[in-house]
mmCIF file of C-alpha atoms in Angstrom:
data_model
loop_
_atom_site.group_PDB
_atom_site.id
_atom_site.type_symbol
_atom_site.label_atom_id
_atom_site.label_comp_id
_atom_site.label_asym_id
_atom_site.label_seq_id
_atom_site.Cartn_x
_atom_site.Cartn_y
_atom_site.Cartn_z
ATOM 1 C CA ALA A 1 28.092 22.527 -60.545
ATOM 2 C CA TYR A 2 27.178 20.684 -57.353
ATOM 3 C CA ASN A 3 27.668 23.855 -55.326
ATOM 4 C CA GLU A 4 25.202 25.767 -57.486
ATOM 5 C CA PHE A 5 22.742 22.882 -57.290
ATOM 6 C CA TYR A 6 23.134 22.746 -53.517
ATOM 7 C CA MET A 7 22.166 26.412 -53.350
ATOM 8 C CA ILE A 8 18.853 25.444 -54.966
ATOM 9 C CA ASP A 9 18.285 22.171 -53.108
ATOM 10 C CA ALA A 10 20.402 21.967 -49.943
ATOM 11 C CA GLN A 11 20.457 18.227 -49.446
ATOM 12 C CA PRO A 12 23.185 16.734 -47.210
ATOM 13 C CA ARG A 13 24.306 14.282 -49.893
ATOM 14 C CA TYR A 14 25.120 17.140 -52.277
ATOM 15 C CA ARG A 15 27.146 18.828 -49.544
ATOM 16 C CA GLN A 16 28.991 15.539 -49.072
ATOM 17 C CA VAL A 17 29.840 15.317 -52.777
ATOM 18 C CA ILE A 18 31.191 18.878 -52.780
ATOM 19 C CA LEU A 19 33.352 18.547 -49.682
ATOM 20 C CA GLU A 20 34.649 15.052 -50.472
ATOM 21 C CA THR A 21 35.545 16.082 -54.033
ATOM 22 C CA LEU A 22 37.423 19.155 -52.836
ATOM 23 C CA SER A 23 39.130 17.041 -50.181
ATOM 24 C CA PHE A 24 40.289 14.532 -52.808
ATOM 25 C CA VAL A 25 41.715 17.255 -55.049
ATOM 26 C CA SER A 26 43.461 18.892 -52.102
ATOM 27 C CA ARG A 27 44.969 15.595 -50.978
ATOM 28 C CA GLU A 28 45.885 14.053 -54.319
ATOM 29 C CA MET A 29 46.392 16.916 -56.791
ATOM 30 C CA ARG A 30 47.696 19.941 -54.896
ATOM 31 C CA SER A 31 51.329 20.995 -54.671
ATOM 32 C CA ALA A 32 52.953 21.933 -51.380
ATOM 33 C CA ASP A 33 52.944 25.589 -52.409
ATOM 34 C CA GLY A 34 49.294 25.720 -53.422
ATOM 35 C CA GLY A 35 49.066 25.089 -57.176
ATOM 36 C CA PHE A 36 46.805 22.355 -58.531
ATOM 37 C CA TYR A 37 48.237 19.652 -60.784
ATOM 38 C CA SER A 38 46.524 18.749 -64.035
ATOM 39 C CA ALA A 39 45.894 14.983 -64.032
ATOM 40 C CA LEU A 40 46.287 11.518 -62.558
ATOM 41 C CA ASP A 41 46.727 8.525 -64.851
ATOM 42 C CA ALA A 42 43.880 6.046 -65.047
ATOM 43 C CA ASP A 43 46.242 3.082 -64.824
ATOM 44 C CA SER A 44 48.813 2.029 -62.225
ATOM 45 C CA GLU A 45 50.635 -1.071 -61.003
ATOM 46 C CA PRO A 46 48.373 -3.609 -59.268
ATOM 47 C CA ALA A 47 48.824 -3.720 -55.502
ATOM 48 C CA HIS A 48 51.264 -6.293 -54.077
ATOM 49 C CA ASP A 49 52.537 -7.383 -57.518
ATOM 50 C CA GLU A 50 55.489 -5.338 -58.747
ATOM 51 C CA THR A 51 56.003 -7.649 -61.742
ATOM 52 C CA ALA A 52 52.501 -7.149 -63.128
ATOM 53 C CA GLU A 53 51.786 -4.756 -65.964
ATOM 54 C CA ARG A 54 50.056 -1.478 -65.273
ATOM 55 C CA ALA A 55 46.299 -1.886 -65.259
ATOM 56 C CA GLU A 56 43.498 0.613 -65.634
ATOM 57 C CA GLY A 57 41.764 1.315 -62.347
ATOM 58 C CA ALA A 58 44.214 -0.760 -60.292
ATOM 59 C CA TYR A 59 44.516 1.948 -57.641
ATOM 60 C CA TYR A 60 40.757 2.044 -57.040
ATOM 61 C CA LEU A 61 39.503 -1.556 -57.372
ATOM 62 C CA TRP A 62 39.113 -4.122 -54.581
ATOM 63 C CA HIS A 63 38.920 -7.875 -54.091
ATOM 64 C CA GLU A 64 36.278 -8.889 -51.570
ATOM 65 C CA SER A 65 38.950 -10.722 -49.548
ATOM 66 C CA GLU A 66 40.965 -7.500 -49.245
ATOM 67 C CA LEU A 67 37.930 -5.605 -47.978
ATOM 68 C CA LYS A 68 37.355 -8.297 -45.361
ATOM 69 C CA ARG A 69 40.949 -8.013 -44.219
ATOM 70 C CA VAL A 70 41.013 -4.204 -43.991
ATOM 71 C CA LEU A 71 37.574 -3.593 -42.477
ATOM 72 C CA SER A 72 35.946 -4.593 -39.240
ATOM 73 C CA ALA A 73 33.212 -7.226 -39.471
ATOM 74 C CA GLN A 74 30.445 -4.648 -39.009
ATOM 75 C CA ASP A 75 31.923 -2.198 -41.484
ATOM 76 C CA PHE A 76 32.399 -4.933 -44.079
ATOM 77 C CA SER A 77 28.872 -6.261 -43.634
ATOM 78 C CA PHE A 78 27.420 -2.854 -44.459
ATOM 79 C CA VAL A 79 29.943 -1.949 -47.179
ATOM 80 C CA LYS A 80 29.268 -5.238 -48.971
ATOM 81 C CA LYS A 81 25.624 -4.221 -49.372
ATOM 82 C CA TYR A 82 26.198 -0.497 -49.864
ATOM 83 C CA TYR A 83 28.711 -0.998 -52.699
ATOM 84 C CA LEU A 84 27.198 -4.279 -53.983
ATOM 85 C CA VAL A 85 30.489 -6.126 -53.472
ATOM 86 C CA ASN A 86 30.668 -9.694 -54.818
ATOM 87 C CA ALA A 87 33.226 -12.440 -54.283
ATOM 88 C CA ASP A 88 33.479 -12.784 -58.084
ATOM 89 C CA GLY A 89 33.595 -9.024 -58.614
ATOM 90 C CA ASN A 90 30.882 -6.615 -59.674
ATOM 91 C CA ILE A 91 32.281 -5.344 -62.999
ATOM 92 C CA LEU A 92 29.805 -6.592 -65.568
ATOM 93 C CA SER A 93 31.532 -5.455 -68.762
ATOM 94 C CA ASP A 94 35.027 -6.960 -69.020
ATOM 95 C CA PRO A 95 35.729 -7.875 -72.686
ATOM 96 C CA HIS A 96 39.463 -8.341 -72.116
ATOM 97 C CA ASN A 97 39.122 -10.201 -68.810
ATOM 98 C CA GLU A 98 41.124 -7.529 -66.967
ATOM 99 C CA PHE A 99 38.945 -7.170 -63.888
ATOM 100 C CA ALA A 100 38.244 -10.726 -62.739
ATOM 101 C CA GLY A 101 37.251 -10.797 -59.088
ATOM 102 C CA LEU A 102 37.519 -7.019 -58.695
ATOM 103 C CA ASN A 103 34.902 -4.599 -57.386
ATOM 104 C CA ILE A 104 34.156 -0.978 -58.166
ATOM 105 C CA LEU A 105 32.906 0.816 -55.072
ATOM 106 C CA TYR A 106 29.763 2.339 -56.552
ATOM 107 C CA ILE A 107 26.620 2.939 -54.518
ATOM 108 C CA ASP A 108 23.908 0.330 -54.931
ATOM 109 C CA ASP A 109 20.516 1.619 -56.104
ATOM 110 C CA GLU A 110 18.968 0.581 -52.781
ATOM 111 C CA TYR A 111 20.978 3.288 -50.996
ATOM 112 C CA ARG A 112 21.449 5.855 -53.737
ATOM 113 C CA ASN A 113 18.346 7.919 -53.104
ATOM 114 C CA LYS A 114 17.607 7.470 -49.441
ATOM 115 C CA PRO A 115 19.319 8.895 -46.360
ATOM 116 C CA LEU A 116 21.450 6.618 -44.202
ATOM 117 C CA THR A 117 20.756 6.010 -40.556
ATOM 118 C CA GLN A 118 23.210 7.369 -38.002
ATOM 119 C CA GLN A 119 24.667 3.896 -37.520
ATOM 120 C CA GLN A 120 25.038 3.310 -41.262
ATOM 121 C CA SER A 121 26.765 6.692 -41.669
ATOM 122 C CA GLU A 122 29.240 5.761 -38.944
ATOM 123 C CA TRP A 123 29.990 2.382 -40.546
ATOM 124 C CA LEU A 124 30.533 4.050 -43.928
ATOM 125 C CA ALA A 125 32.778 6.799 -42.527
ATOM 126 C CA SER A 126 34.871 4.229 -40.658
ATOM 127 C CA ALA A 127 35.180 2.079 -43.785
ATOM 128 C CA LYS A 128 36.214 4.994 -45.998
ATOM 129 C CA GLN A 129 38.906 6.014 -43.547
ATOM 130 C CA ARG A 130 40.357 2.508 -43.366
ATOM 131 C CA LEU A 131 40.145 1.915 -47.128
ATOM 132 C CA ASN A 132 41.786 5.219 -47.954
ATOM 133 C CA LYS A 133 44.641 4.424 -45.577
ATOM 134 C CA ALA A 134 45.089 1.006 -47.214
ATOM 135 C CA ARG A 135 44.861 2.425 -50.736
ATOM 136 C CA MET A 136 47.604 4.951 -50.076
ATOM 137 C CA LEU A 137 49.999 2.012 -49.564
ATOM 138 C CA ARG A 138 49.411 0.876 -53.150
ATOM 139 C CA PRO A 139 51.556 1.975 -56.103
ATOM 140 C CA ARG A 140 50.157 5.375 -56.970
ATOM 141 C CA PRO A 141 49.034 6.408 -60.459
ATOM 142 C CA HIS A 142 51.411 8.673 -62.319
ATOM 143 C CA LEU A 143 50.800 12.334 -61.561
ATOM 144 C CA ASP A 144 50.975 14.885 -64.370
ATOM 145 C CA ASP A 145 52.445 17.735 -62.355
ATOM 146 C CA LYS A 146 51.795 20.520 -64.849
ATOM 147 C CA VAL A 147 50.007 23.445 -63.232
ATOM 148 C CA ILE A 148 47.693 24.949 -65.865
ATOM 149 C CA THR A 149 46.494 28.496 -65.307
ATOM 150 C CA ALA A 150 42.949 28.054 -66.656
ATOM 151 C CA TRP A 151 42.306 24.886 -64.666
ATOM 152 C CA ASN A 152 43.637 26.523 -61.506
ATOM 153 C CA GLY A 153 41.262 29.403 -62.151
ATOM 154 C CA MET A 154 38.409 26.901 -62.145
ATOM 155 C CA MET A 155 39.592 25.367 -58.883
ATOM 156 C CA ILE A 156 39.962 28.810 -57.314
ATOM 157 C CA SER A 157 36.385 29.600 -58.323
ATOM 158 C CA ALA A 158 35.038 26.292 -56.971
ATOM 159 C CA LEU A 159 36.859 26.679 -53.654
ATOM 160 C CA ALA A 160 35.792 30.293 -53.207
ATOM 161 C CA LYS A 161 32.155 29.461 -53.958
ATOM 162 C CA ALA A 162 32.169 26.528 -51.557
ATOM 163 C CA SER A 163 33.827 28.635 -48.869
ATOM 164 C CA ARG A 164 30.880 31.030 -49.061
ATOM 165 C CA THR A 165 28.286 28.281 -49.160
ATOM 166 C CA PHE A 166 29.612 26.488 -46.086
ATOM 167 C CA ASP A 167 31.323 29.421 -44.328
ATOM 168 C CA ASP A 168 34.580 27.456 -44.467
ATOM 169 C CA ARG A 169 37.702 29.566 -44.121
ATOM 170 C CA GLN A 170 39.991 26.632 -44.899
ATOM 171 C CA LEU A 171 38.523 26.275 -48.383
ATOM 172 C CA PHE A 172 39.041 29.976 -49.044
ATOM 173 C CA THR A 173 42.644 29.707 -47.845
ATOM 174 C CA GLN A 174 43.271 27.022 -50.494
ATOM 175 C CA ALA A 175 41.800 29.314 -53.161
ATOM 176 C CA GLU A 176 43.991 32.147 -51.914
ATOM 177 C CA GLN A 177 47.146 30.006 -51.971
ATOM 178 C CA ALA A 178 46.418 28.878 -55.530
ATOM 179 C CA ALA A 179 45.950 32.481 -56.642
ATOM 180 C CA GLU A 180 49.218 33.463 -54.964
ATOM 181 C CA PHE A 181 50.928 30.523 -56.698
ATOM 182 C CA ILE A 182 49.721 31.731 -60.106
ATOM 183 C CA ARG A 183 50.830 35.272 -59.348
ATOM 184 C CA ALA A 184 54.274 34.127 -58.225
ATOM 185 C CA ASN A 185 54.954 31.585 -60.969
ATOM 186 C CA LEU A 186 52.760 32.293 -64.006
ATOM 187 C CA TYR A 187 52.391 36.056 -64.052
ATOM 188 C CA ASP A 188 54.814 38.767 -65.171
ATOM 189 C CA GLU A 189 54.280 41.770 -62.913
ATOM 190 C CA LYS A 190 56.045 44.158 -65.300
ATOM 191 C CA SER A 191 54.183 43.280 -68.487
ATOM 192 C CA GLY A 192 50.951 42.098 -66.878
ATOM 193 C CA ARG A 193 50.991 38.939 -69.005
ATOM 194 C CA LEU A 194 50.034 35.455 -67.919
ATOM 195 C CA TYR A 195 51.704 32.181 -68.866
ATOM 196 C CA ARG A 196 49.794 29.003 -69.483
ATOM 197 C CA GLN A 197 51.588 26.253 -67.565
ATOM 198 C CA TYR A 198 54.211 25.626 -64.939
ATOM 199 C CA ARG A 199 56.320 22.613 -64.083
ATOM 200 C CA ARG A 200 59.156 22.471 -61.593
ATOM 201 C CA GLN A 201 62.094 20.622 -63.130
ATOM 202 C CA LYS A 202 65.387 20.167 -61.322
ATOM 203 C CA HIS A 203 64.304 22.816 -58.818
ATOM 204 C CA GLU A 204 63.934 25.382 -61.573
ATOM 205 C CA ALA A 205 60.503 26.713 -62.436
ATOM 206 C CA GLY A 206 59.702 27.751 -65.942
ATOM 207 C CA SER A 207 57.013 28.351 -68.526
ATOM 208 C CA ALA A 208 57.627 29.835 -71.928
ATOM 209 C CA THR A 209 54.089 29.258 -73.181
ATOM 210 C CA GLU A 210 51.925 32.345 -73.521
ATOM 211 C CA ALA A 211 48.526 32.085 -71.872
ATOM 212 C CA THR A 212 45.448 31.641 -74.043
ATOM 213 C CA LEU A 213 42.124 33.417 -73.717
ATOM 214 C CA SER A 214 40.913 30.480 -71.623
ATOM 215 C CA ASP A 215 43.645 31.114 -69.040
ATOM 216 C CA TYR A 216 42.736 34.782 -68.676
ATOM 217 C CA VAL A 217 38.965 34.345 -68.440
ATOM 218 C CA TRP A 218 39.023 31.447 -65.977
ATOM 219 C CA LEU A 219 41.540 33.130 -63.700
ATOM 220 C CA ILE A 220 39.478 36.340 -63.762
ATOM 221 C CA ASP A 221 36.383 34.273 -62.926
ATOM 222 C CA GLY A 222 38.203 32.743 -59.952
ATOM 223 C CA LEU A 223 39.417 36.128 -58.711
ATOM 224 C CA LEU A 224 35.900 37.556 -58.900
ATOM 225 C CA GLU A 225 34.603 34.652 -56.824
ATOM 226 C CA MET A 226 37.367 35.294 -54.290
ATOM 227 C CA TYR A 227 36.358 38.939 -54.104
ATOM 228 C CA ALA A 228 32.743 37.904 -53.554
ATOM 229 C CA ALA A 229 33.830 35.564 -50.761
ATOM 230 C CA ALA A 230 36.223 37.870 -48.902
ATOM 231 C CA ASN A 231 35.623 41.429 -50.165
ATOM 232 C CA ASP A 232 39.387 41.819 -50.581
ATOM 233 C CA SER A 233 40.141 44.543 -53.126
ATOM 234 C CA ARG A 234 43.458 42.871 -54.083
ATOM 235 C CA TRP A 235 41.626 40.208 -56.036
ATOM 236 C CA LEU A 236 39.213 42.610 -57.698
ATOM 237 C CA GLY A 237 42.064 44.901 -58.703
ATOM 238 C CA TRP A 238 43.992 42.029 -60.260
ATOM 239 C CA ALA A 239 40.855 40.887 -62.098
ATOM 240 C CA PHE A 240 40.476 44.334 -63.701
ATOM 241 C CA GLU A 241 44.177 44.401 -64.613
ATOM 242 C CA LEU A 242 43.968 40.983 -66.250
ATOM 243 C CA HIS A 243 40.848 42.002 -68.131
ATOM 244 C CA GLU A 244 42.631 45.040 -69.580
ATOM 245 C CA LYS A 245 45.517 42.837 -70.695
ATOM 246 C CA GLN A 246 43.018 40.347 -72.129
ATOM 247 C CA ASP A 247 41.509 43.124 -74.257
ATOM 248 C CA ALA A 248 44.935 44.180 -75.453
ATOM 249 C CA LEU A 249 45.956 40.656 -76.454
ATOM 250 C CA PHE A 250 42.785 38.985 -77.708
ATOM 251 C CA LEU A 251 40.000 41.472 -78.531
ATOM 252 C CA ASP A 252 38.901 41.675 -82.150
ATOM 253 C CA GLU A 253 37.931 45.338 -82.422
ATOM 254 C CA ASN A 254 35.964 44.675 -85.615
ATOM 255 C CA THR A 255 33.500 42.237 -84.043
ATOM 256 C CA GLY A 256 33.795 42.648 -80.271
ATOM 257 C CA ALA A 257 34.590 38.945 -79.790
ATOM 258 C CA TYR A 258 37.847 37.517 -78.498
ATOM 259 C CA PHE A 259 40.447 35.513 -80.373
ATOM 260 C CA GLU A 260 41.493 32.391 -78.503
ATOM 261 C CA ALA A 261 45.261 32.840 -78.872
ATOM 262 C CA VAL A 262 47.804 35.653 -79.080
ATOM 263 C CA THR A 263 49.067 36.999 -82.388
ATOM 264 C CA ASN A 264 52.641 35.774 -81.936
ATOM 265 C CA ASP A 265 51.789 32.077 -81.533
ATOM 266 C CA GLY A 266 53.772 30.593 -84.394
ATOM 267 C CA ASP A 267 52.064 27.200 -84.117
ATOM 268 C CA LEU A 268 48.711 28.589 -85.282
ATOM 269 C CA LEU A 269 47.669 28.767 -88.934
ATOM 270 C CA PHE A 270 44.981 31.305 -88.094
ATOM 271 C CA ARG A 271 43.429 32.863 -84.980
ATOM 272 C CA SER A 272 39.995 31.483 -84.257
ATOM 273 C CA LYS A 273 37.038 32.913 -82.352
ATOM 274 C CA SER A 274 34.393 30.504 -81.113
ATOM 275 C CA ILE A 275 31.307 30.414 -78.903
ATOM 276 C CA ASN A 276 30.855 26.629 -79.120
ATOM 277 C CA ASP A 277 31.222 24.699 -75.881
ATOM 278 C CA GLY A 278 33.387 21.593 -75.901
ATOM 279 C CA ALA A 279 34.839 19.597 -73.041
ATOM 280 C CA LEU A 280 34.924 22.976 -71.292
ATOM 281 C CA PRO A 281 32.610 25.957 -71.735
ATOM 282 C CA SER A 282 33.565 28.405 -74.457
ATOM 283 C CA ALA A 283 36.157 30.930 -73.317
ATOM 284 C CA ASN A 284 34.149 33.694 -75.011
ATOM 285 C CA ALA A 285 31.122 32.750 -72.905
ATOM 286 C CA ILE A 286 33.188 33.042 -69.717
ATOM 287 C CA ALA A 287 34.530 36.362 -71.011
ATOM 288 C CA LEU A 288 30.919 37.524 -71.384
ATOM 289 C CA SER A 289 30.139 36.470 -67.834
ATOM 290 C CA ASN A 290 33.187 38.356 -66.576
ATOM 291 C CA LEU A 291 32.159 41.486 -68.457
ATOM 292 C CA TYR A 292 28.769 41.488 -66.771
ATOM 293 C CA LYS A 293 30.295 40.916 -63.333
ATOM 294 C CA LEU A 294 33.017 43.522 -63.794
ATOM 295 C CA SER A 295 30.461 46.066 -64.975
ATOM 296 C CA GLY A 296 28.611 45.648 -61.703
ATOM 297 C CA LEU A 297 31.826 46.215 -59.754
ATOM 298 C CA ALA A 298 33.276 49.058 -61.818
ATOM 299 C CA PRO A 299 33.951 52.128 -59.627
ATOM 300 C CA ARG A 300 32.779 54.687 -62.216
ATOM 301 C CA SER A 301 29.548 54.803 -64.195
ATOM 302 C CA ALA A 302 31.521 55.489 -67.389
ATOM 303 C CA ASP A 303 33.494 52.251 -66.915
ATOM 304 C CA LYS A 304 30.280 50.393 -66.228
ATOM 305 C CA LYS A 305 28.799 51.597 -69.540
ATOM 306 C CA ILE A 306 31.944 50.645 -71.464
ATOM 307 C CA LEU A 307 31.956 47.118 -70.036
ATOM 308 C CA LEU A 308 28.235 46.633 -70.746
ATOM 309 C CA SER A 309 28.723 47.895 -74.280
ATOM 310 C CA ARG A 310 31.530 45.385 -74.796
ATOM 311 C CA ALA A 311 29.298 42.634 -73.418
ATOM 312 C CA THR A 312 26.608 43.601 -75.943
ATOM 313 C CA ARG A 313 29.063 43.537 -78.853
ATOM 314 C CA LEU A 314 30.541 40.231 -77.753
ATOM 315 C CA ARG A 315 27.154 38.595 -77.438
ATOM 316 C CA ASN A 316 25.817 40.027 -80.697
ATOM 317 C CA SER A 317 28.919 38.968 -82.626
ATOM 318 C CA PHE A 318 27.861 35.344 -82.161
ATOM 319 C CA ALA A 319 24.095 35.879 -82.592
ATOM 320 C CA GLY A 320 23.919 34.138 -85.970
ATOM 321 C CA THR A 321 25.842 31.100 -84.760
ATOM 322 C CA VAL A 322 23.783 30.812 -81.584
ATOM 323 C CA ASN A 323 20.460 31.174 -83.389
ATOM 324 C CA GLN A 324 21.431 28.430 -85.830
ATOM 325 C CA ASN A 325 22.587 25.991 -83.131
ATOM 326 C CA PRO A 326 21.612 27.131 -79.616
ATOM 327 C CA SER A 327 22.669 23.932 -77.859
ATOM 328 C CA SER A 328 26.275 24.388 -78.986
ATOM 329 C CA ALA A 329 26.447 27.667 -77.056
ATOM 330 C CA ALA A 330 24.709 26.617 -73.859
ATOM 331 C CA MET A 331 27.097 28.543 -71.625
ATOM 332 C CA LEU A 332 26.530 31.844 -73.428
ATOM 333 C CA LEU A 333 22.772 31.360 -73.082
ATOM 334 C CA ALA A 334 23.159 30.493 -69.400
ATOM 335 C CA VAL A 335 25.225 33.646 -68.865
ATOM 336 C CA GLU A 336 22.550 35.730 -70.586
ATOM 337 C CA LEU A 337 19.816 34.210 -68.441
ATOM 338 C CA GLU A 338 21.769 34.910 -65.274
ATOM 339 C CA HIS A 339 23.182 38.345 -66.028
ATOM 340 C CA GLY A 340 21.990 39.852 -69.307
ATOM 341 C CA SER A 341 18.318 40.387 -68.534
ATOM 342 C CA ASP A 342 19.184 42.379 -65.403
ATOM 343 C CA LYS A 343 21.491 44.822 -67.147
ATOM 344 C CA GLY A 344 19.116 46.597 -69.469
ATOM 345 C CA VAL A 345 21.236 45.744 -72.503
ATOM 346 C CA GLU A 346 19.503 46.502 -75.765
ATOM 347 C CA ASP A 347 19.567 44.831 -79.182
ATOM 348 C CA ARG A 348 19.388 41.260 -77.977
ATOM 349 C CA PRO A 349 19.954 38.559 -80.595
#
């Protein structure tokens, strides 16, 4: 999201958010062989007190005295103002008295919307480096080391986009390694099927869970972004192969929309199709986006027409739902605004 916003308004602070966020994920949530883990716990053991109970935010919160000890006098003087650090703590809402004397390092309003001077930037960079080094000595939050295909597809897409925006080969290499990880560990070359999650246990990898529609569409989205960044036909070819398998497994031929799970998932009472966005955008909306993109990259005009026709059917299958509650299908509408009007597709809802 920040990358797309930066393309509209290329402010240095947005670039900083993008690169620092990607750096954090690479440092904290990336396996040695390139896959991205799914989550870090919010709570952990407080620093320097092994007998204390786990506390929410313990890894990220600071006493003023600790900041004074870790930072130089000049760095601390600026950081105290920049992050509004108080001796009594700066957490205003503490109903259970869990955060006494602790500070969240959030940017004070005085500095939020104005550029820093060169000197201030140097103080802040020095402070961040020292604080990160000190924080890494604390008890770390528990890492959920599942590698989820859909979420890795999102990371691949974000890295590939950022690599184009900033002409950064290292970011693209991370996207490439994640894609290779998925191919090696969560993809069956013979059947062309994806699996949903991976976890290495006792040096044995395994995943028996079939991928959902979300896994297919997000990985395809990531591969298309990689192709856009590097013009490597490997990624485009795999995207087309996955799309064909997606049609075979999830497409409802009667409506043109996609079911969200495979037919042989015994845990499901029925197979649902939805265009409503939740914590993540609707998988059918991402499928629509992929159809538009693939149609533009199809080698033959006949394939292009087929993909555009499928996009039309998919979109129209949800027309009634979208017209009744447009805000619930914001991603589909965004996809239409970006791609649909340029494709000459008829019979719009």
